[in-house]
Short mmCIF file of C-alpha atoms and ligand atoms in Angstrom, two decimals:
data_model
loop_
_atom_site.label_atom_id
_atom_site.label_comp_id
_atom_site.label_asym_id
_atom_site.label_seq_id
_atom_site.Cartn_x
_atom_site.Cartn_y
_atom_site.Cartn_z
CA MET A 1 128.39 27.56 115.97
CA LEU A 2 128.08 31.11 115.32
CA HIS A 3 130.10 33.98 117.55
CA SER A 4 131.06 37.16 117.22
CA GLY A 5 133.20 39.70 119.60
CA ARG A 6 134.33 43.33 119.04
CA HIS A 7 137.74 44.15 118.66
CA PRO A 8 138.62 47.77 120.68
CA GLY A 9 138.81 50.64 118.42
CA ASN A 10 137.29 49.59 115.14
CA LYS A 11 134.07 48.42 113.88
CA GLU A 12 134.81 44.30 113.33
CA HIS A 13 132.99 41.83 114.39
CA TYR A 14 133.72 38.08 113.52
CA ILE A 15 131.37 35.38 112.96
CA THR A 16 131.55 31.77 111.47
CA PRO A 17 129.07 30.50 109.47
CA GLY A 18 130.35 27.09 109.08
CA ASP A 19 134.30 27.68 109.72
CA ASN A 20 134.32 30.94 108.41
CA ILE A 21 135.23 34.26 109.33
CA VAL A 22 133.11 37.26 108.09
CA GLU A 23 133.32 40.63 109.39
CA ILE A 24 130.20 42.47 110.43
CA GLY A 25 131.83 46.08 110.33
CA ALA A 26 134.68 47.15 108.21
CA ASN A 27 135.57 44.59 105.58
CA TRP A 28 137.09 46.25 102.53
CA ILE A 29 140.36 48.57 102.36
CA HIS A 30 138.68 51.46 100.60
CA GLY A 31 141.39 52.51 97.76
CA PRO A 32 144.10 50.37 98.45
CA SER A 33 147.06 52.24 97.08
CA LYS A 34 150.24 54.00 98.53
CA GLU A 35 148.33 57.10 100.05
CA ASN A 36 146.16 54.82 102.17
CA PRO A 37 147.91 54.36 105.62
CA VAL A 38 146.03 51.13 106.09
CA PHE A 39 147.01 49.69 102.89
CA ARG A 40 150.65 50.62 103.77
CA LEU A 41 150.59 49.08 107.17
CA ALA A 42 148.80 45.74 105.59
CA CYS A 43 151.60 45.58 103.01
CA ASP A 44 154.56 46.03 105.85
CA TYR A 45 152.78 43.40 108.00
CA GLN A 46 152.10 41.02 104.85
CA LEU A 47 148.39 40.72 105.56
CA LEU A 48 147.19 41.05 102.02
CA ASP A 49 147.30 38.55 98.97
CA LYS A 50 149.58 39.31 95.89
CA GLU A 51 147.09 40.41 93.61
CA SER A 52 146.00 43.00 96.20
CA MET A 53 149.21 44.30 96.50
CA SER A 54 150.08 44.54 92.62
CA GLU A 55 150.92 47.64 90.95
CA GLU A 56 147.85 47.27 88.98
CA ASN A 57 145.19 46.65 91.71
CA GLN A 58 146.68 49.88 92.76
CA THR A 59 146.39 52.07 89.74
CA ILE A 60 142.81 51.19 89.22
CA ASP A 61 140.90 54.00 89.96
CA ILE A 62 137.08 53.14 90.43
CA GLY A 63 135.88 56.40 92.18
CA GLY A 64 134.38 54.63 94.99
CA HIS A 65 132.11 52.44 93.50
CA PRO A 66 133.54 48.84 92.65
CA LEU A 67 132.57 47.22 89.31
CA PHE A 68 130.97 44.13 90.76
CA VAL A 69 129.44 41.44 88.35
CA PRO A 70 125.80 42.12 89.37
CA ASN A 71 122.84 40.02 89.30
CA TRP A 72 119.42 41.97 89.19
CA PHE A 73 116.54 40.20 90.44
CA ILE A 74 112.65 41.89 90.36
CA SER A 75 109.85 41.49 92.62
CA ALA A 76 108.02 39.57 90.00
CA GLY A 77 110.51 36.62 90.51
CA GLN A 78 112.95 37.10 87.47
CA LYS A 79 116.30 38.08 86.73
CA LEU A 80 116.86 41.54 84.50
CA GLY A 81 119.51 41.41 81.64
CA PRO A 82 122.25 43.40 81.11
CA GLU A 83 120.67 45.55 78.35
CA THR A 84 118.24 46.93 80.91
CA MET A 85 120.49 47.02 83.99
CA GLY A 86 123.60 48.36 81.95
CA PRO A 87 122.40 51.73 81.06
CA VAL A 88 120.58 52.56 84.34
CA MET A 89 123.88 52.01 86.38
CA GLU A 90 125.74 54.15 83.79
CA PHE A 91 123.05 57.10 84.05
CA PHE A 92 123.09 56.81 88.08
CA MET A 93 127.15 56.95 88.20
CA LYS A 94 127.10 60.18 86.13
CA LEU A 95 124.25 61.54 88.39
CA LEU A 96 126.52 60.60 91.44
CA GLU A 97 129.61 62.27 89.99
CA LYS A 98 127.55 65.60 89.11
CA SER A 99 126.85 65.48 92.76
CA GLN A 100 129.90 65.45 94.00
CA GLN A 101 130.84 68.64 92.07
CA PHE A 102 129.67 71.45 94.19
CA HIS A 103 132.13 70.96 96.81
CA ASP A 104 134.53 73.02 95.12
CA GLY A 105 132.32 75.75 93.31
CA GLY A 106 129.71 75.83 95.50
CA GLY A 107 126.15 77.18 93.99
CA GLU A 108 124.41 73.82 94.86
CA PRO A 109 121.01 73.98 93.17
CA LEU A 110 119.50 71.88 95.97
CA PRO A 111 120.18 71.29 99.51
CA SER A 112 120.69 67.55 99.09
CA VAL A 113 122.00 64.89 97.39
CA GLY A 114 118.71 63.01 97.11
CA GLU A 115 116.44 65.66 96.04
CA PHE A 116 119.39 66.91 93.31
CA ILE A 117 119.34 63.27 92.02
CA LYS A 118 115.53 62.56 91.74
CA ALA A 119 115.27 66.23 89.90
CA GLU A 120 117.70 65.10 87.50
CA VAL A 121 116.21 62.05 86.82
CA GLU A 122 113.01 63.69 86.34
CA ARG A 123 114.65 66.14 84.01
CA LEU A 124 116.76 63.51 82.04
CA ALA A 125 114.87 60.73 82.05
CA PRO A 126 112.74 61.18 79.38
CA GLU A 127 115.90 62.28 76.93
CA GLU A 128 117.73 58.99 78.04
CA TRP A 129 114.96 56.29 78.13
CA LYS A 130 113.04 57.04 74.82
CA GLU A 131 111.21 53.99 75.05
CA ASP A 132 107.91 52.12 76.08
CA GLN A 133 106.40 52.90 79.48
CA ALA A 134 107.11 49.30 81.33
CA ASN A 135 110.59 49.72 80.49
CA ILE A 136 110.81 53.42 82.20
CA ALA A 137 108.79 51.83 85.13
CA ILE A 138 111.44 49.10 85.73
CA LYS A 139 114.09 51.61 85.23
CA MET A 140 112.64 54.19 87.85
CA ALA A 141 112.09 51.44 90.06
CA MET A 142 116.07 50.29 89.72
CA ILE A 143 116.90 54.03 90.37
CA ASN A 144 114.96 53.61 93.79
CA THR A 145 117.25 50.55 94.33
CA LEU A 146 120.50 52.47 93.62
CA LEU A 147 119.49 55.22 95.86
CA LYS A 148 118.86 52.84 98.65
CA LEU A 149 122.31 51.36 97.65
CA GLU A 150 123.48 54.86 98.33
CA CYS A 151 122.11 55.08 101.88
CA CYS A 152 123.98 52.10 102.67
CA VAL A 153 127.31 53.53 101.46
CA SER A 154 126.64 56.96 103.61
CA GLY A 155 125.27 55.42 106.23
CA THR A 156 121.85 57.51 106.11
CA HIS A 157 118.32 56.78 106.20
CA THR A 158 117.76 58.54 103.35
CA MET A 159 119.79 60.75 100.60
CA ASP A 160 117.54 63.79 101.12
CA ASP A 161 119.47 64.18 104.59
CA VAL A 162 122.83 64.14 102.85
CA GLY A 163 124.07 67.83 102.08
CA LEU A 164 124.84 68.32 98.28
CA GLY A 165 127.29 71.02 98.96
CA ALA A 166 129.61 68.84 101.00
CA PHE A 167 129.19 65.57 99.00
CA GLY A 168 132.15 65.97 97.16
CA MET A 169 134.28 66.48 100.38
CA TYR A 170 134.66 62.61 100.79
CA LYS A 171 137.67 61.82 98.82
CA THR A 172 138.40 58.44 97.22
CA LEU A 173 141.96 57.23 96.60
CA PRO A 174 142.87 54.97 93.65
CA GLY A 175 143.19 50.81 93.83
CA LEU A 176 140.81 48.25 93.67
CA ASP A 177 138.79 47.69 97.10
CA CYS A 178 140.32 44.61 98.82
CA THR A 179 139.97 42.68 101.91
CA PHE A 180 142.07 41.10 104.46
CA PRO A 181 142.04 37.08 104.05
CA GLY A 182 142.69 36.63 107.56
CA GLY A 183 140.44 39.11 108.65
CA TYR A 184 140.93 43.03 109.78
CA GLU A 185 141.92 41.79 113.19
CA GLY A 186 145.32 40.88 111.74
CA LEU A 187 146.08 44.72 111.43
CA ILE A 188 145.30 45.46 114.97
CA ASP A 189 147.29 42.37 116.32
CA HIS A 190 150.33 43.66 114.20
CA MET A 191 149.81 47.40 115.59
CA MET A 192 149.34 46.28 118.96
CA MET A 193 152.78 44.16 119.09
CA GLU A 194 154.51 47.38 118.28
CA LEU A 195 153.27 48.74 121.79
CA PRO A 196 154.49 48.08 125.20
CA LYS A 197 152.66 45.51 127.20
CA ASP A 198 149.79 46.09 129.39
CA VAL A 199 149.22 49.89 127.88
CA ILE A 200 145.57 49.04 126.90
CA LEU A 201 142.93 48.68 129.59
CA TYR A 202 139.85 46.56 128.33
CA ASN A 203 136.55 46.97 129.54
CA LYS A 204 136.28 50.23 131.35
CA PRO A 205 133.42 52.32 129.67
CA VAL A 206 133.98 55.97 129.97
CA LYS A 207 131.33 57.92 132.24
CA CYS A 208 132.60 61.43 132.38
CA ILE A 209 135.81 63.32 130.98
CA HIS A 210 136.29 65.98 133.62
CA TRP A 211 138.54 69.11 132.04
CA ASN A 212 140.14 72.01 133.80
CA TYR A 213 140.02 69.64 136.24
CA THR A 214 142.32 71.11 138.83
CA LYS A 215 140.51 74.52 138.39
CA ASN A 216 136.91 73.40 139.23
CA GLY A 217 137.78 70.09 141.13
CA PRO A 218 139.40 69.14 144.21
CA LYS A 219 143.14 69.63 144.08
CA THR A 220 145.46 66.79 143.97
CA THR A 221 148.44 66.68 145.97
CA GLY A 222 152.02 66.63 144.19
CA THR A 223 151.46 66.76 140.68
CA SER A 224 148.59 68.24 139.38
CA PHE A 225 146.61 66.73 136.02
CA PRO A 226 144.11 69.08 134.18
CA VAL A 227 142.15 65.82 133.30
CA MET A 228 140.27 63.32 134.95
CA ILE A 229 138.82 60.33 133.40
CA GLU A 230 136.00 58.87 135.57
CA CYS A 231 134.87 55.28 134.61
CA VAL A 232 131.55 53.66 134.87
CA ASN A 233 132.67 51.19 137.41
CA GLY A 234 134.15 54.24 139.79
CA GLU A 235 137.48 53.98 138.71
CA THR A 236 139.45 57.37 137.78
CA PHE A 237 142.48 58.17 136.13
CA ALA A 238 144.57 61.45 136.02
CA ALA A 239 145.97 62.62 132.73
CA ASP A 240 147.73 65.42 131.07
CA HIS A 241 145.71 64.76 127.71
CA VAL A 242 143.26 62.77 126.63
CA ILE A 243 142.40 61.79 123.04
CA ILE A 244 138.68 61.17 122.48
CA THR A 245 137.82 58.60 119.65
CA VAL A 246 134.24 57.55 120.64
CA PRO A 247 131.66 57.24 117.60
CA LEU A 248 129.84 60.59 116.47
CA GLY A 249 126.74 58.58 117.41
CA TYR A 250 128.05 58.31 121.01
CA LEU A 251 128.82 62.06 121.54
CA LYS A 252 125.33 62.79 120.14
CA LYS A 253 123.73 60.63 122.62
CA HIS A 254 125.70 61.59 125.52
CA GLN A 255 126.74 65.32 124.44
CA SER A 256 125.29 66.52 127.86
CA THR A 257 126.98 64.17 130.35
CA PHE A 258 130.49 63.01 128.83
CA LEU A 259 132.17 66.22 129.33
CA SER A 260 132.42 68.33 132.22
CA PRO A 261 132.49 71.07 132.16
CA PRO A 262 130.53 70.63 128.94
CA LEU A 263 131.26 71.20 125.47
CA PRO A 264 131.57 74.87 124.07
CA LEU A 265 128.21 75.60 122.33
CA HIS A 266 129.97 75.56 118.70
CA LYS A 267 131.26 72.03 118.91
CA LEU A 268 128.02 70.93 120.34
CA HIS A 269 126.08 72.50 117.45
CA SER A 270 128.43 70.93 114.85
CA ILE A 271 127.96 67.55 116.92
CA GLN A 272 124.36 67.90 116.50
CA ARG A 273 124.29 69.04 112.66
CA MET A 274 126.59 66.23 111.38
CA GLY A 275 124.98 63.04 110.39
CA PHE A 276 125.59 59.49 111.83
CA GLY A 277 123.29 56.71 110.55
CA THR A 278 122.89 53.28 110.43
CA ASN A 279 123.93 50.80 108.07
CA ASN A 280 123.87 47.07 108.83
CA LYS A 281 124.97 43.59 107.32
CA ILE A 282 123.10 40.30 107.37
CA PHE A 283 124.64 37.42 106.69
CA LEU A 284 123.09 34.45 104.89
CA GLU A 285 124.63 31.05 104.27
CA PHE A 286 122.88 28.65 101.99
CA GLU A 287 123.73 24.78 100.97
CA GLN A 288 123.80 25.65 97.05
CA PRO A 289 123.89 29.43 95.29
CA PHE A 290 120.88 30.53 93.39
CA TRP A 291 123.13 33.10 91.79
CA ASP A 292 125.28 33.01 88.86
CA GLU A 293 128.77 31.59 89.20
CA ASP A 294 130.48 35.02 88.29
CA CYS A 295 127.88 36.92 90.30
CA GLU A 296 129.46 39.34 92.97
CA VAL A 297 126.35 41.26 93.81
CA ILE A 298 122.97 40.65 93.88
CA TYR A 299 120.42 43.89 93.64
CA LEU A 300 116.66 43.55 94.27
CA VAL A 301 114.16 45.78 92.46
CA TRP A 302 110.57 46.40 93.58
CA GLU A 303 108.59 46.79 90.61
CA ASP A 304 105.88 48.53 91.96
CA GLU A 305 108.60 51.42 93.42
CA THR A 306 108.08 53.36 90.16
CA HIS A 307 108.18 56.92 91.72
CA LEU A 308 110.99 58.43 93.27
CA ALA A 309 110.46 58.36 96.87
CA ASP A 310 113.13 56.20 98.85
CA VAL A 311 111.40 56.51 102.00
CA VAL A 312 109.37 53.33 103.28
CA SER A 313 106.13 54.32 104.55
CA ASP A 314 105.25 51.78 107.15
CA VAL A 315 108.78 50.53 108.77
CA LYS A 316 107.03 47.87 110.69
CA MET A 317 105.29 46.48 107.77
CA SER A 318 107.95 47.08 105.11
CA TRP A 319 111.21 47.40 106.83
CA ILE A 320 112.63 44.55 104.45
CA ARG A 321 112.02 46.83 101.36
CA LYS A 322 114.81 48.66 102.23
CA LEU A 323 117.31 45.83 101.89
CA ILE A 324 118.95 46.54 98.52
CA GLY A 325 120.58 43.28 98.23
CA PHE A 326 123.68 41.18 98.88
CA ASN A 327 127.34 40.77 98.20
CA VAL A 328 128.23 37.59 97.30
CA LEU A 329 131.47 36.44 99.68
CA LYS A 330 134.31 35.54 97.53
CA PRO A 331 136.29 33.18 97.09
CA THR A 332 133.83 30.31 97.49
CA GLU A 333 136.34 27.88 98.44
CA ARG A 334 136.93 30.15 101.68
CA TYR A 335 133.27 31.16 102.46
CA GLY A 336 131.07 28.14 101.02
CA HIS A 337 127.69 29.98 99.73
CA VAL A 338 127.40 33.05 101.89
CA LEU A 339 125.62 36.34 101.07
CA CYS A 340 126.19 39.56 103.04
CA GLY A 341 123.14 41.87 102.70
CA TRP A 342 122.63 45.58 103.45
CA ILE A 343 119.98 47.59 105.16
CA ALA A 344 120.12 51.27 106.14
CA GLY A 345 118.18 53.91 107.81
CA TRP A 346 115.37 53.70 110.27
CA GLU A 347 114.33 50.30 108.66
CA SER A 348 117.59 49.09 109.50
CA GLU A 349 117.19 50.45 113.11
CA TYR A 350 113.59 48.61 113.43
CA MET A 351 115.23 45.27 111.97
CA GLU A 352 117.73 45.20 115.20
CA THR A 353 114.44 44.92 117.31
CA LEU A 354 113.39 41.65 115.66
CA SER A 355 114.57 38.37 116.87
CA GLU A 356 117.00 36.32 114.87
CA LEU A 357 114.25 34.00 113.67
CA GLU A 358 111.96 36.76 112.69
CA VAL A 359 114.69 38.42 110.06
CA LEU A 360 115.38 34.99 108.78
CA HIS A 361 111.62 34.52 108.21
CA SER A 362 111.54 37.86 106.23
CA VAL A 363 114.60 37.34 104.26
CA THR A 364 113.39 33.68 103.44
CA GLN A 365 110.16 35.37 102.06
CA LEU A 366 111.76 37.84 100.08
CA LEU A 367 114.09 35.31 98.60
CA ARG A 368 111.33 33.36 97.41
CA ILE A 369 109.87 36.57 95.92
CA PHE A 370 112.38 37.69 94.25
CA THR A 371 113.81 34.46 92.73
CA GLY A 372 110.36 32.81 92.20
CA ASN A 373 111.94 29.74 93.72
CA PRO A 374 109.54 28.79 96.71
CA THR A 375 112.01 26.34 98.30
CA ILE A 376 115.08 28.72 98.88
CA THR A 377 115.84 28.44 102.65
CA PRO A 378 118.90 29.87 103.97
CA ARG A 379 120.77 27.89 106.59
CA LYS A 380 121.88 30.33 108.87
CA LEU A 381 121.54 34.23 109.31
CA LEU A 382 123.66 36.50 111.31
CA ARG A 383 123.23 40.20 111.51
CA SER A 384 124.72 43.28 112.66
CA ARG A 385 123.12 45.83 115.31
CA TRP A 386 125.40 48.80 115.26
CA PHE A 387 122.32 51.21 116.28
CA HIS A 388 121.65 49.55 119.56
CA ASP A 389 125.51 48.88 120.43
CA PRO A 390 125.53 51.19 123.36
CA TYR A 391 129.13 52.18 122.19
CA SER A 392 128.14 52.70 118.66
CA CYS A 393 125.12 54.08 118.63
CA GLY A 394 124.97 53.70 114.44
CA SER A 395 127.33 52.93 111.87
CA TYR A 396 129.45 55.88 110.51
CA THR A 397 129.47 59.58 109.81
CA TYR A 398 127.87 61.43 106.71
CA VAL A 399 128.01 65.37 106.23
CA ALA A 400 124.30 66.20 106.56
CA LYS A 401 122.19 68.90 104.68
CA GLY A 402 123.13 72.28 105.99
CA CYS A 403 126.60 70.92 107.05
CA SER A 404 130.08 72.08 105.77
CA GLY A 405 133.68 71.30 106.66
CA TYR A 406 133.67 73.70 108.99
CA ASP A 407 131.78 71.14 111.38
CA ILE A 408 134.07 68.53 110.83
CA ASP A 409 136.85 71.34 112.07
CA ASN A 410 134.73 72.13 114.90
CA LEU A 411 134.55 68.50 116.12
CA ALA A 412 138.46 68.07 115.73
CA GLU A 413 139.18 70.98 117.52
CA PRO A 414 140.98 70.22 120.78
CA LEU A 415 139.80 71.89 124.35
CA PRO A 416 140.48 74.18 125.68
CA LEU A 417 139.96 76.61 122.72
CA LYS A 418 142.87 78.70 121.72
CA GLY A 419 143.34 81.66 123.46
CA SER A 420 142.15 80.36 126.94
CA ASN A 421 144.78 80.77 130.03
CA SER A 422 144.16 76.84 131.03
CA LYS A 423 146.58 74.31 130.36
CA PRO A 424 146.60 73.81 126.40
CA LEU A 425 145.56 70.39 124.74
CA GLN A 426 143.63 68.54 127.73
CA VAL A 427 140.95 66.86 125.34
CA LEU A 428 141.80 66.25 121.86
CA PHE A 429 139.49 64.51 119.52
CA ALA A 430 140.09 61.87 116.86
CA GLY A 431 137.98 58.99 114.94
CA GLU A 432 136.59 59.02 111.71
CA ALA A 433 133.89 61.78 112.33
CA THR A 434 136.78 64.08 112.44
CA HIS A 435 138.74 63.75 109.17
CA GLY A 436 137.55 66.14 106.68
CA SER A 437 138.07 63.94 103.47
CA PHE A 438 138.10 60.17 104.63
CA PHE A 439 135.27 60.11 107.06
CA SER A 440 133.47 56.94 107.80
CA THR A 441 136.53 54.74 106.76
CA VAL A 442 139.12 52.95 109.00
CA HIS A 443 141.91 54.96 106.89
CA GLY A 444 140.25 58.16 108.07
CA ALA A 445 140.13 56.85 111.76
CA LEU A 446 143.69 55.97 111.77
CA LEU A 447 145.02 59.06 109.98
CA SER A 448 142.79 61.24 112.74
CA GLY A 449 144.45 59.50 115.30
CA TRP A 450 147.88 60.13 113.72
CA ARG A 451 146.94 63.78 113.33
CA GLU A 452 146.21 64.08 116.82
CA ALA A 453 149.34 61.92 118.30
CA GLU A 454 151.34 64.47 115.99
CA ARG A 455 149.66 67.49 117.67
CA LEU A 456 151.20 66.47 121.22
CA ILE A 457 154.42 65.52 119.65
CA THR A 458 154.62 68.89 118.29
CA HIS A 459 153.35 70.59 121.50
CA TYR A 460 156.46 68.72 123.30
CA THR A 461 159.10 69.60 120.82
CA PRO A 462 161.41 71.91 121.63
CA ALA A 463 161.37 73.82 118.23
CA SER A 464 157.64 74.42 118.47
CA GLY A 465 158.13 76.14 121.77
CA SER A 466 159.67 76.16 125.11
CA VAL A 467 159.93 72.66 126.43
CA SER A 468 160.76 73.37 130.03
CA SER A 469 157.42 75.52 130.43
CA LYS A 470 155.12 72.42 129.03
CA LEU A 471 156.42 69.55 130.40
C1 FAD B 501 128.75 47.83 108.59
C2 FAD B 501 129.81 48.46 108.28
C3 FAD B 501 130.73 48.32 107.63
C4 FAD B 501 131.95 49.15 107.53
N1 FAD B 501 132.99 49.05 106.34
C5 FAD B 501 133.89 49.26 106.14
C6 FAD B 501 134.78 48.91 105.18
O1 FAD B 501 134.79 47.81 104.36
N2 FAD B 501 136.05 49.68 105.21
C7 FAD B 501 136.26 50.92 106.05
O2 FAD B 501 137.14 51.51 105.75
N3 FAD B 501 135.26 51.17 106.69
C8 FAD B 501 134.28 50.76 106.94
N4 FAD B 501 133.42 50.74 107.99
C9 FAD B 501 133.54 51.91 108.85
C10 FAD B 501 134.76 51.84 109.89
O3 FAD B 501 134.29 50.59 110.78
C11 FAD B 501 134.96 52.85 110.98
O4 FAD B 501 134.76 54.14 110.04
C12 FAD B 501 135.94 53.04 111.81
O5 FAD B 501 135.63 51.87 112.58
C13 FAD B 501 135.95 54.10 112.62
O6 FAD B 501 137.04 53.99 113.60
P1 FAD B 501 136.91 54.95 115.35
O7 FAD B 501 138.00 54.63 115.73
O8 FAD B 501 136.58 56.50 114.78
O9 FAD B 501 135.54 54.22 115.71
P2 FAD B 501 134.99 53.09 116.32
O10 FAD B 501 135.55 51.75 115.54
O11 FAD B 501 133.70 52.83 116.28
O12 FAD B 501 135.78 52.97 117.77
C14 FAD B 501 135.28 53.42 118.69
C15 FAD B 501 135.83 52.96 119.87
O13 FAD B 501 135.20 53.81 121.07
C16 FAD B 501 134.54 52.77 122.14
N5 FAD B 501 133.56 53.59 123.21
C17 FAD B 501 132.43 54.31 122.97
N6 FAD B 501 132.15 54.83 123.83
C18 FAD B 501 132.91 54.55 124.82
C19 FAD B 501 133.09 54.79 126.08
N7 FAD B 501 132.08 55.68 126.92
N8 FAD B 501 134.08 54.62 126.95
C20 FAD B 501 135.13 53.83 126.21
N9 FAD B 501 135.14 53.55 124.89
C21 FAD B 501 134.25 54.00 124.30
C22 FAD B 501 133.77 52.04 121.43
O14 FAD B 501 133.69 50.72 122.08
C23 FAD B 501 134.89 51.76 120.06
O15 FAD B 501 135.71 50.61 120.47
C24 FAD B 501 132.12 49.97 108.27
C25 FAD B 501 131.52 50.23 109.45
C26 FAD B 501 130.23 49.57 109.52
C27 FAD B 501 129.26 49.85 110.84
#
């Protein structure tokens, strides 16, 4: 039986193709080494296998791009050999590294990562690929696949939307990405055990956060609280402080109603400017694998995509072209033969509107075309739908064209703003979108929560001011 469920505070879903748990949100600890708080907690709680915790694993620096063993399939129904794909991967990785170098120095030659990479490919390809026309066409098509892959990594529709100047803001940590054998849920469970019982309330979506409340709203008798949280079901909670961790996508959608009084203009503009896109997973289960035994990732290359334009022209007809390929879930003894497909952008959002059967049909046709095997039939399918999840409204944050670190600082800035006469630190902001170098990750989200908790602790610490006037 397939089932899914959402755990509060983290993008994790669990399904069971067969009897196995897979996650339709966060799966890896990116950069599992000492500096990563998720890794440290996972080690303390003994949630990882020995290899993941080894010193050797922690020192491997892959710069955010794990070196999975690939199988490349082309739309002619064949597999590509390593002699073609190796140099293209290397070439593309160098361009990605180059794209990250404008953050410190500035002076980016083009506004977006997509435009820069495409211009560099046009400029350098004739030098790099001195060979016959047919091979160059395939290499261009591979670049298109790699650009689509980057859309999944950044959670964007097109790399033309990702700002070149800010691309290097995202920092990677050393360590070979690892997973939780028992699922990410173990981490949340252990963290929850350290909290007093019944302090977390579930199923209480918040409609509006009223701040500066005692000034603008009805006075409460006795103690007065500056914040009043109004839930969708009408319940209210009075508070001194609230830390908001809703996704940036949710804030974008509900910016005019989620806070009262509304957000100051500069915060609002940063929320509008920053990027929050969609990346979805499509899990497929098979009787038998069609991939090599050592294969860890499958890439799909459309032979006719020889021009560098990473936008599918007709989303309804051709959405499936945006599916870049699949990770093979390992170890096989745990998962069976399960693939995890990746699809980002508007095509991903459109995919969410289709029935599971329609998606299964399209993916089956796709696999038959790319493998040249007309009998391949996945046994089960399960996909995420992050865009239509009313409390996510997408997947994660990227720094869009025209954005900078100031926008993230603006997002994280507490309310009321400094210099106001109102009670300080009424509304604080955490969540992955508010972390300047680890946005889009679980460790970024965790660190941002600790940052805001620390802000409140400092506020109530005698050394930082007069306690009596604050309590
Ligand atoms: C497909 C996918 C794969 C990913 N893979 C990885 C990975 O491998 N490794 C990694 O580090 N990161 C990964 N991420 C990113 C990671 O999941 C997020 O960065 C992280 O979950 C962000 O945490 P958060 O607390 O900021 O936001 P969220 O986890 O989105 O939590 C926000 C919470 O706010 C709640 N909420 C929203 N609106 C309201 C409201 N009105 N009232 C009350 N509650 C509300 C939501 O229900 C949710 O529980 C992935 C994300 C996706 C979508």
